[in-house]
């Protein structure tokens, strides 16, 4: 945010974007080394949003989309053939299961079980911290319920009501971030909260 604010009038300059990319590359490469693809994607999305809020021209956005969209399609095409050297096996499997869940149903078990957990909570849920054996959490239907699938466990335990309360809390936080960004005294505050 500090760098983007100091270089806001030069944000559409290729040199400035390369420097921002270099700053972003350090944590991204360390996170991908873990390997943690999902966190890397979230951080890249946040950085892109910061650059957009700083005033990036739509020409850059359209140009980036013209490169990224075919690049993603090529990555999926190569993943189906096992020829993506920068992704590990489980990362390729997650991408393939997301893109084509019917074809890769055996790779999509975790996602399917999470949907069952959300639906089984019905309106009121099965109760917080329930110990029933048919629970997705206790029945080992979700192998990593404490990470990516915590939402499925919460929805099973609290039902539609708990899910709605959680979504309202998220919407409130997002709304407050937008209000803070709109009322920021300077560009640094706007970029930081954006």
Coordinates of N, CA and C in Angstrom, one line a residue:
X1 N 0.8 -1.2 0.0 CA 0.0 0.0 0.0 C 0.9 1.3 0.0
X2 N 1.9 1.2 0.8 CA 2.8 2.4 0.9 C 3.4 2.7 -0.5
X3 N 4.0 1.6 -1.2 CA 4.6 1.8 -2.5 C 3.6 2.2 -3.5
X4 N 2.4 1.6 -3.5 CA 1.4 2.0 -4.5 C 0.9 3.5 -4.3
X5 N 0.8 3.9 -3.0 CA 0.4 5.3 -2.8 C 1.5 6.3 -3.2
X6 N 2.8 5.9 -3.0 CA 3.9 6.8 -3.4 C 4.0 6.9 -4.9
X7 N 3.6 5.8 -5.6 CA 3.8 5.8 -7.1 C 2.4 5.7 -7.8
X8 N 1.4 6.3 -7.2 CA 0.1 6.2 -7.7 C 0.0 6.9 -9.1
X9 N 0.7 8.0 -9.3 CA 0.6 8.7 -10.6 C 1.4 7.9 -11.7
X10 N 2.2 6.9 -11.3 CA 2.9 6.1 -12.2 C 2.5 4.7 -12.2
X11 N 1.3 4.4 -11.7 CA 0.8 3.0 -11.5 C 0.6 2.3 -12.9
X12 N 0.4 3.1 -13.9 CA 0.2 2.4 -15.3 C 1.5 2.3 -16.0
X13 N 2.6 2.6 -15.4 CA 3.9 2.5 -16.0 C 4.4 1.0 -15.8
X14 N 4.9 0.4 -16.8 CA 5.4 -1.0 -16.8 C 6.4 -1.2 -15.7
X15 N 7.3 -0.2 -15.5 CA 8.4 -0.4 -14.5 C 7.8 -0.4 -13.1
X16 N 6.8 0.4 -12.8 CA 6.2 0.4 -11.5 C 5.5 -1.0 -11.3
X17 N 4.8 -1.5 -12.3 CA 4.1 -2.8 -12.1 C 5.1 -3.9 -11.9
X18 N 6.3 -3.8 -12.6 CA 7.3 -4.9 -12.4 C 7.8 -4.8 -11.0
X19 N 8.0 -3.6 -10.4 CA 8.5 -3.5 -9.1 C 7.5 -4.1 -8.1
X20 N 6.2 -3.8 -8.3 CA 5.1 -4.3 -7.5 C 5.1 -5.9 -7.6
X21 N 5.3 -6.4 -8.8 CA 5.4 -7.8 -9.0 C 6.6 -8.4 -8.2
X22 N 7.7 -7.7 -8.2 CA 8.9 -8.2 -7.5 C 8.7 -8.2 -6.0
X23 N 8.0 -7.2 -5.5 CA 7.6 -7.2 -4.0 C 6.7 -8.3 -3.7
X24 N 5.7 -8.6 -4.6 CA 4.8 -9.6 -4.4 C 5.4 -11.0 -4.5
X25 N 6.4 -11.1 -5.4 CA 7.0 -12.4 -5.7 C 7.7 -13.1 -4.4
X26 N 8.2 -12.2 -3.6 CA 9.0 -12.8 -2.4 C 8.1 -13.6 -1.5
X27 N 7.0 -13.1 -1.0 CA 6.1 -13.9 -0.1 C 5.4 -15.0 -0.9
X28 N 5.1 -14.7 -2.2 CA 4.4 -15.8 -3.0 C 5.3 -17.0 -3.2
X29 N 6.5 -16.7 -3.6 CA 7.4 -17.9 -3.8 C 7.7 -18.7 -2.5
X30 N 7.8 -18.0 -1.4 CA 8.0 -18.7 -0.1 C 6.7 -19.5 0.2
X31 N 5.5 -19.0 0.0 CA 4.3 -19.7 0.3 C 4.2 -20.9 -0.7
X32 N 4.5 -20.7 -2.0 CA 4.4 -21.8 -2.9 C 5.4 -22.9 -2.7
X33 N 6.5 -22.5 -2.0 CA 7.5 -23.5 -1.6 C 7.0 -24.5 -0.6
X34 N 6.0 -24.1 0.1 CA 5.4 -25.0 1.2 C 5.0 -26.4 0.8
X35 N 4.3 -26.7 -0.2 CA 3.5 -25.9 -1.1 C 2.1 -25.6 -0.7
X36 N 1.7 -24.4 -0.9 CA 0.3 -24.0 -0.5 C -0.3 -23.1 -1.6
X37 N -0.8 -23.8 -2.5 CA -1.4 -23.1 -3.7 C -2.6 -22.2 -3.4
X38 N -3.5 -22.7 -2.5 CA -4.7 -21.9 -2.2 C -4.3 -20.5 -1.6
X39 N -3.4 -20.5 -0.6 CA -3.0 -19.3 0.0 C -2.3 -18.4 -1.0
X40 N -1.5 -18.9 -1.9 CA -0.8 -18.1 -2.9 C -1.9 -17.5 -3.8
X41 N -2.9 -18.2 -4.2 CA -4.0 -17.6 -5.0 C -4.7 -16.5 -4.3
X42 N -5.0 -16.6 -3.0 CA -5.6 -15.6 -2.2 C -4.8 -14.4 -2.2
X43 N -3.5 -14.5 -1.9 CA -2.6 -13.4 -1.8 C -2.4 -12.7 -3.2
X44 N -2.4 -13.4 -4.2 CA -2.3 -12.8 -5.6 C -3.6 -12.0 -5.8
X45 N -4.7 -12.5 -5.4 CA -6.0 -11.8 -5.6 C -6.0 -10.5 -4.8
X46 N -5.5 -10.5 -3.6 CA -5.4 -9.3 -2.7 C -4.5 -8.3 -3.4
X47 N -3.3 -8.7 -3.9 CA -2.4 -7.8 -4.5 C -3.0 -7.2 -5.8
X48 N -3.7 -8.0 -6.6 CA -4.4 -7.5 -7.8 C -5.4 -6.4 -7.4
X49 N -6.2 -6.7 -6.3 CA -7.2 -5.7 -5.8 C -6.5 -4.4 -5.4
X50 N -5.4 -4.5 -4.7 CA -4.7 -3.3 -4.2 C -4.3 -2.5 -5.4
X51 N -3.7 -3.1 -6.5 CA -3.3 -2.4 -7.7 C -4.5 -1.8 -8.3
X52 N -5.6 -2.5 -8.4 CA -6.8 -1.9 -9.0 C -7.3 -0.7 -8.3
X53 N -7.3 -0.8 -6.9 CA -7.8 0.3 -6.1 C -6.8 1.5 -6.3
X54 N -5.5 1.2 -6.5 CA -4.6 2.3 -6.6 C -4.8 3.1 -8.0
X55 N -5.6 2.6 -8.9 CA -5.9 3.3 -10.1 C -5.4 2.7 -11.4
X56 N -5.2 1.4 -11.4 CA -4.7 0.7 -12.6 C -5.7 1.0 -13.8
X57 N -5.2 1.2 -14.9 CA -6.0 1.5 -16.1 C -6.7 0.2 -16.6
X58 N -7.9 0.4 -17.2 CA -8.6 -0.8 -17.7 C -7.9 -1.4 -18.9
X59 N -7.0 -0.7 -19.5 CA -6.3 -1.3 -20.6 C -5.4 -2.4 -20.1
X60 N -4.7 -2.1 -18.9 CA -3.9 -3.2 -18.3 C -4.7 -4.4 -17.8
X61 N -5.9 -4.1 -17.3 CA -6.8 -5.1 -16.8 C -7.2 -6.0 -18.0
X62 N -7.7 -5.4 -19.1 CA -8.1 -6.2 -20.3 C -6.9 -7.0 -20.8
X63 N -5.7 -6.3 -20.9 CA -4.5 -7.0 -21.4 C -4.1 -8.2 -20.5
X64 N -4.2 -8.0 -19.2 CA -3.9 -9.1 -18.3 C -4.9 -10.2 -18.4
X65 N -6.2 -9.9 -18.6 CA -7.2 -11.0 -18.7 C -6.9 -11.7 -20.0
X66 N -6.5 -11.0 -21.1 CA -6.2 -11.7 -22.4 C -5.1 -12.6 -22.3
X67 N -4.2 -12.5 -21.3 CA -3.1 -13.4 -21.1 C -3.4 -14.5 -20.1
X68 N -4.1 -14.1 -19.0 CA -4.3 -15.0 -17.8 C -5.4 -16.0 -18.2
X69 N -6.4 -15.7 -18.9 CA -7.5 -16.6 -19.2 C -7.0 -17.8 -20.1
X70 N -6.3 -17.4 -21.2 CA -5.8 -18.6 -22.0 C -4.7 -19.3 -21.2
X71 N -3.9 -18.6 -20.4 CA -2.9 -19.3 -19.5 C -3.5 -20.3 -18.6
X72 N -4.7 -20.0 -18.0 CA -5.4 -20.9 -17.1 C -5.9 -22.1 -17.9
X73 N -6.5 -21.8 -19.1 CA -7.0 -22.9 -19.9 C -5.8 -23.8 -20.3
X74 N -4.7 -23.3 -20.7 CA -3.5 -24.1 -21.0 C -3.1 -24.9 -19.8
X75 N -3.1 -24.3 -18.6 CA -2.7 -25.0 -17.4 C -3.6 -26.2 -17.2
X76 N -4.9 -26.0 -17.3 CA -5.9 -27.2 -17.1 C -5.6 -28.2 -18.2
X77 N -5.4 -27.8 -19.5 CA -5.1 -28.7 -20.6 C -3.9 -29.6 -20.2
X78 N -2.8 -28.9 -19.8 CA -1.6 -29.6 -19.5 C -1.7 -30.5 -18.2
X79 N -2.6 -30.0 -17.3 CA -2.8 -30.8 -16.0 C -3.5 -32.1 -16.4
X80 N -4.4 -32.1 -17.3 CA -5.0 -33.4 -17.7 C -4.1 -34.4 -18.3
X81 N -3.0 -33.9 -18.8 CA -2.0 -34.7 -19.4 C -0.8 -35.0 -18.5
X82 N -0.8 -34.4 -17.3 CA 0.2 -34.6 -16.3 C 1.5 -33.9 -16.7
X83 N 1.4 -32.7 -17.3 CA 2.6 -32.0 -17.8 C 2.7 -30.6 -17.2
X84 N 2.4 -30.4 -15.9 CA 2.5 -29.1 -15.3 C 3.6 -29.2 -14.2
X85 N 4.8 -28.8 -14.6 CA 6.0 -29.0 -13.6 C 5.9 -28.2 -12.4
X86 N 5.2 -27.1 -12.4 CA 5.3 -26.2 -11.2 C 4.2 -26.5 -10.2
X87 N 3.4 -27.6 -10.4 CA 2.3 -28.0 -9.5 C 2.6 -29.4 -9.0
X88 N 2.3 -29.7 -7.7 CA 2.5 -31.0 -7.2 C 1.3 -31.9 -7.6
X89 N 1.4 -33.2 -7.4 CA 0.3 -34.1 -7.8 C -1.1 -33.7 -7.2
X90 N -1.1 -33.4 -5.8 CA -2.4 -33.2 -5.2 C -3.0 -31.9 -5.7
X91 N -2.1 -30.9 -6.0 CA -2.6 -29.6 -6.6 C -3.3 -29.8 -7.9
X92 N -2.6 -30.6 -8.8 CA -3.2 -30.9 -10.1 C -4.5 -31.6 -9.9
X93 N -4.6 -32.5 -8.9 CA -5.8 -33.3 -8.7 C -7.0 -32.3 -8.2
X94 N -6.6 -31.4 -7.4 CA -7.7 -30.4 -6.9 C -8.2 -29.6 -8.0
X95 N -7.3 -29.1 -8.9 CA -7.7 -28.3 -10.1 C -8.6 -29.1 -11.0
X96 N -8.2 -30.3 -11.3 CA -9.0 -31.2 -12.2 C -10.3 -31.5 -11.6
X97 N -10.4 -31.8 -10.3 CA -11.7 -32.1 -9.7 C -12.6 -30.9 -9.6
X98 N -12.0 -29.7 -9.5 CA -12.8 -28.5 -9.5 C -13.3 -28.2 -10.9
X99 N -12.5 -28.3 -11.9 CA -12.9 -28.0 -13.3 C -13.9 -29.0 -13.8
X100 N -13.7 -30.2 -13.5 CA -14.6 -31.3 -14.1 C -15.0 -32.3 -13.0
X101 N -15.9 -32.0 -12.1 CA -16.2 -32.9 -11.0 C -16.8 -34.2 -11.4
X102 N -17.5 -34.3 -12.5 CA -18.1 -35.5 -12.9 C -17.0 -36.5 -13.4
X103 N -16.1 -36.0 -14.2 CA -15.0 -36.9 -14.7 C -14.0 -37.4 -13.7
X104 N -13.8 -36.5 -12.6 CA -12.8 -36.9 -11.6 C -13.5 -37.0 -10.2
X105 N -14.6 -37.8 -10.2 CA -15.4 -37.9 -9.0 C -14.6 -38.5 -7.9
X106 N -13.6 -39.4 -8.2 CA -12.8 -40.0 -7.1 C -11.9 -39.0 -6.5
X107 N -11.6 -37.9 -7.2 CA -10.7 -36.9 -6.6 C -11.6 -35.8 -5.9
X108 N -12.9 -35.9 -6.0 CA -13.8 -34.8 -5.5 C -14.5 -35.3 -4.3
X109 N -14.1 -36.3 -3.6 CA -14.8 -36.9 -2.5 C -14.9 -35.9 -1.3
X110 N -13.8 -35.2 -1.0 CA -13.8 -34.2 0.0 C -14.9 -33.1 -0.2
X111 N -14.9 -32.6 -1.4 CA -15.9 -31.5 -1.8 C -17.3 -32.1 -1.7
X112 N -17.6 -33.3 -2.2 CA -18.9 -33.9 -2.1 C -19.3 -34.1 -0.7
X113 N -18.4 -34.6 0.1 CA -18.8 -34.8 1.6 C -19.0 -33.5 2.3
X114 N -18.3 -32.4 1.9 CA -18.6 -31.1 2.5 C -20.0 -30.6 2.1
X115 N -20.4 -30.9 0.9 CA -21.8 -30.4 0.5 C -22.8 -31.2 1.3
X116 N -22.6 -32.5 1.5 CA -23.5 -33.3 2.3 C -23.5 -32.8 3.7
X117 N -22.4 -32.4 4.3 CA -22.4 -31.8 5.6 C -23.2 -30.6 5.7
X118 N -23.1 -29.7 4.7 CA -23.8 -28.4 4.7 C -25.3 -28.7 4.7
X119 N -25.7 -29.7 3.8 CA -27.1 -30.0 3.6 C -27.7 -30.7 4.8
X120 N -26.9 -31.6 5.5 CA -27.4 -32.3 6.6 C -27.6 -31.5 7.8
X121 N -27.1 -30.3 7.9 CA -27.4 -29.4 9.0 C -28.8 -28.9 9.0
X122 N -29.4 -28.9 7.8 CA -30.8 -28.4 7.6 C -31.0 -27.0 8.2
X123 N -32.1 -26.8 8.9 CA -32.4 -25.4 9.4 C -31.7 -25.1 10.6
X124 N -31.7 -25.9 11.6 CA -31.1 -25.6 13.0 C -29.8 -26.3 13.2
X125 N -29.4 -27.2 12.4 CA -28.1 -27.9 12.6 C -28.2 -29.0 13.6
X126 N -27.1 -29.7 13.8 CA -27.0 -30.9 14.7 C -26.5 -30.5 16.0
X127 N -26.2 -29.3 16.3 CA -25.7 -28.8 17.6 C -24.2 -28.6 17.6
X128 N -23.8 -27.5 18.2 CA -22.4 -27.2 18.3 C -21.7 -28.3 19.0
X129 N -20.5 -28.6 18.5 CA -19.6 -29.6 19.1 C -20.3 -30.9 19.4
X130 N -21.2 -31.3 18.5 CA -21.9 -32.6 18.7 C -21.0 -33.8 18.5
X131 N -21.3 -34.8 19.2 CA -20.4 -36.0 19.2 C -21.0 -37.2 18.5
X132 N -22.0 -37.0 17.7 CA -22.7 -38.1 17.0 C -21.8 -38.8 16.0
X133 N -21.9 -40.1 15.8 CA -21.0 -40.8 14.9 C -21.4 -40.5 13.4
X134 N -22.6 -40.0 13.2 CA -23.0 -39.7 11.8 C -22.6 -38.3 11.4
X135 N -22.0 -37.6 12.3 CA -21.5 -36.3 12.0 C -20.3 -36.4 11.0
X136 N -20.3 -35.5 10.0 CA -19.2 -35.5 9.0 C -17.9 -35.3 9.7
X137 N -17.8 -34.5 10.8 CA -16.6 -34.2 11.5 C -16.1 -35.5 12.3
X138 N -17.1 -36.1 13.0 CA -16.7 -37.3 13.8 C -16.6 -38.6 13.1
X139 N -17.3 -38.7 11.9 CA -17.3 -39.9 11.2 C -16.2 -40.0 10.2
X140 N -15.2 -39.0 10.3 CA -14.1 -39.0 9.4 C -14.4 -38.9 7.9
X141 N -15.6 -38.3 7.6 CA -16.0 -38.1 6.2 C -15.2 -37.0 5.6
X142 N -14.7 -36.0 6.4 CA -13.9 -34.9 5.9 C -12.5 -35.1 6.6
X143 N -11.5 -35.3 5.8 CA -10.2 -35.6 6.3 C -9.5 -34.4 6.9
X144 N -9.8 -33.2 6.3 CA -9.2 -32.0 6.8 C -10.2 -30.9 7.2
X145 N -11.1 -31.3 8.1 CA -12.2 -30.4 8.4 C -11.8 -29.1 9.1
X146 N -10.6 -29.1 9.7 CA -10.2 -28.0 10.4 C -9.5 -26.9 9.5
X147 N -9.4 -27.2 8.2 CA -8.7 -26.2 7.4 C -9.7 -25.7 6.4
X148 N -9.6 -26.1 5.1 CA -10.5 -25.6 4.1 C -11.9 -25.8 4.3
X149 N -12.3 -26.8 5.1 CA -13.7 -27.2 5.1 C -14.3 -26.9 6.5
X150 N -13.8 -25.9 7.2 CA -14.4 -25.5 8.5 C -15.8 -25.0 8.3
X151 N -16.1 -24.4 7.1 CA -17.4 -23.9 6.8 C -18.4 -25.0 6.8
X152 N -18.0 -26.2 6.2 CA -18.9 -27.3 6.2 C -19.3 -27.8 7.5
X153 N -18.3 -27.8 8.4 CA -18.5 -28.3 9.8 C -19.5 -27.3 10.5
X154 N -19.2 -26.0 10.4 CA -20.0 -25.0 11.0 C -21.5 -25.1 10.5
X155 N -21.6 -25.3 9.2 CA -23.0 -25.4 8.6 C -23.7 -26.6 9.1
X156 N -23.0 -27.7 9.3 CA -23.6 -28.9 9.8 C -24.1 -28.7 11.2
X157 N -23.2 -28.1 12.0 CA -23.5 -28.0 13.4 C -24.6 -26.9 13.7
X158 N -24.6 -25.8 12.9 CA -25.5 -24.7 13.2 C -26.6 -24.5 12.2
X159 N -26.6 -25.3 11.1 CA -27.6 -25.3 10.1 C -27.7 -24.0 9.3
X160 N -28.8 -23.8 8.6 CA -29.0 -22.6 7.8 C -29.0 -21.3 8.6
X161 N -29.4 -21.4 9.8 CA -29.4 -20.2 10.7 C -28.0 -19.8 11.0
X162 N -27.2 -20.7 11.4 CA -25.8 -20.4 11.6 C -25.0 -19.9 10.4
X163 N -25.3 -20.6 9.2 CA -24.7 -20.1 8.0 C -25.1 -18.7 7.7
X164 N -26.4 -18.4 7.8 CA -26.9 -17.0 7.5 C -26.3 -16.0 8.5
X165 N -26.1 -16.3 9.7 CA -25.5 -15.4 10.7 C -24.0 -15.1 10.3
X166 N -23.3 -16.2 9.9 CA -21.9 -16.1 9.5 C -21.8 -15.2 8.2
X167 N -22.7 -15.4 7.2 CA -22.7 -14.6 6.0 C -23.0 -13.2 6.3
X168 N -23.9 -12.9 7.2 CA -24.2 -11.5 7.6 C -23.0 -10.9 8.3
X169 N -22.3 -11.6 9.1 CA -21.1 -11.1 9.7 C -20.1 -10.7 8.6
X170 N -19.9 -11.6 7.7 CA -18.9 -11.3 6.6 C -19.3 -10.1 5.8
X171 N -20.6 -10.0 5.5 CA -21.1 -8.9 4.7 C -20.9 -7.6 5.5
X172 N -21.1 -7.6 6.8 CA -20.9 -6.4 7.7 C -19.5 -6.0 7.6
X173 N -18.6 -7.0 7.8 CA -17.1 -6.7 7.7 C -16.8 -6.1 6.4
X174 N -17.3 -6.6 5.3 CA -17.0 -6.1 3.9 C -17.5 -4.7 3.8
X175 N -18.8 -4.5 4.3 CA -19.4 -3.2 4.2 C -18.6 -2.2 5.0
X176 N -18.1 -2.5 6.2 CA -17.3 -1.6 7.0 C -15.9 -1.3 6.3
X177 N -15.3 -2.3 5.6 CA -14.1 -2.0 4.8 C -14.3 -1.0 3.7
X178 N -15.5 -1.2 3.0 CA -15.8 -0.2 1.9 C -16.0 1.2 2.5
X179 N -16.7 1.3 3.6 CA -17.0 2.6 4.2 C -15.7 3.2 4.7
X180 N -14.8 2.4 5.3 CA -13.5 3.0 5.7 C -12.7 3.4 4.5
X181 N -12.7 2.7 3.4 CA -12.0 3.1 2.2 C -12.5 4.3 1.6
X182 N -13.8 4.5 1.6 CA -14.4 5.7 1.0 C -14.2 6.9 1.9
X183 N -14.1 6.7 3.2 CA -13.8 7.9 4.1 C -12.4 8.1 4.5
X184 N -11.5 7.4 3.9 CA -10.1 7.5 4.2 C -9.6 8.9 3.9
X185 N -8.7 9.4 4.7 CA -8.2 10.8 4.6 C -7.2 10.9 3.4
X186 N -6.6 9.9 3.0 CA -5.6 9.9 1.9 C -5.6 8.6 1.1
X187 N -4.8 8.6 0.1 CA -4.8 7.5 -0.8 C -4.2 6.2 -0.1
X188 N -3.3 6.4 0.8 CA -2.7 5.3 1.5 C -3.8 4.5 2.2
X189 N -4.6 5.3 3.0 CA -5.7 4.6 3.7 C -6.7 3.9 2.8
X190 N -7.0 4.6 1.7 CA -7.9 4.0 0.7 C -7.4 2.7 0.2
X191 N -6.1 2.7 -0.2 CA -5.5 1.5 -0.8 C -5.4 0.4 0.3
X192 N -4.9 0.8 1.5 CA -4.8 -0.2 2.5 C -6.1 -0.9 2.9
X193 N -7.1 -0.1 3.0 CA -8.4 -0.7 3.4 C -9.2 -1.3 2.2
X194 N -8.7 -1.0 1.0 CA -9.4 -1.5 -0.2 C -8.9 -2.9 -0.4

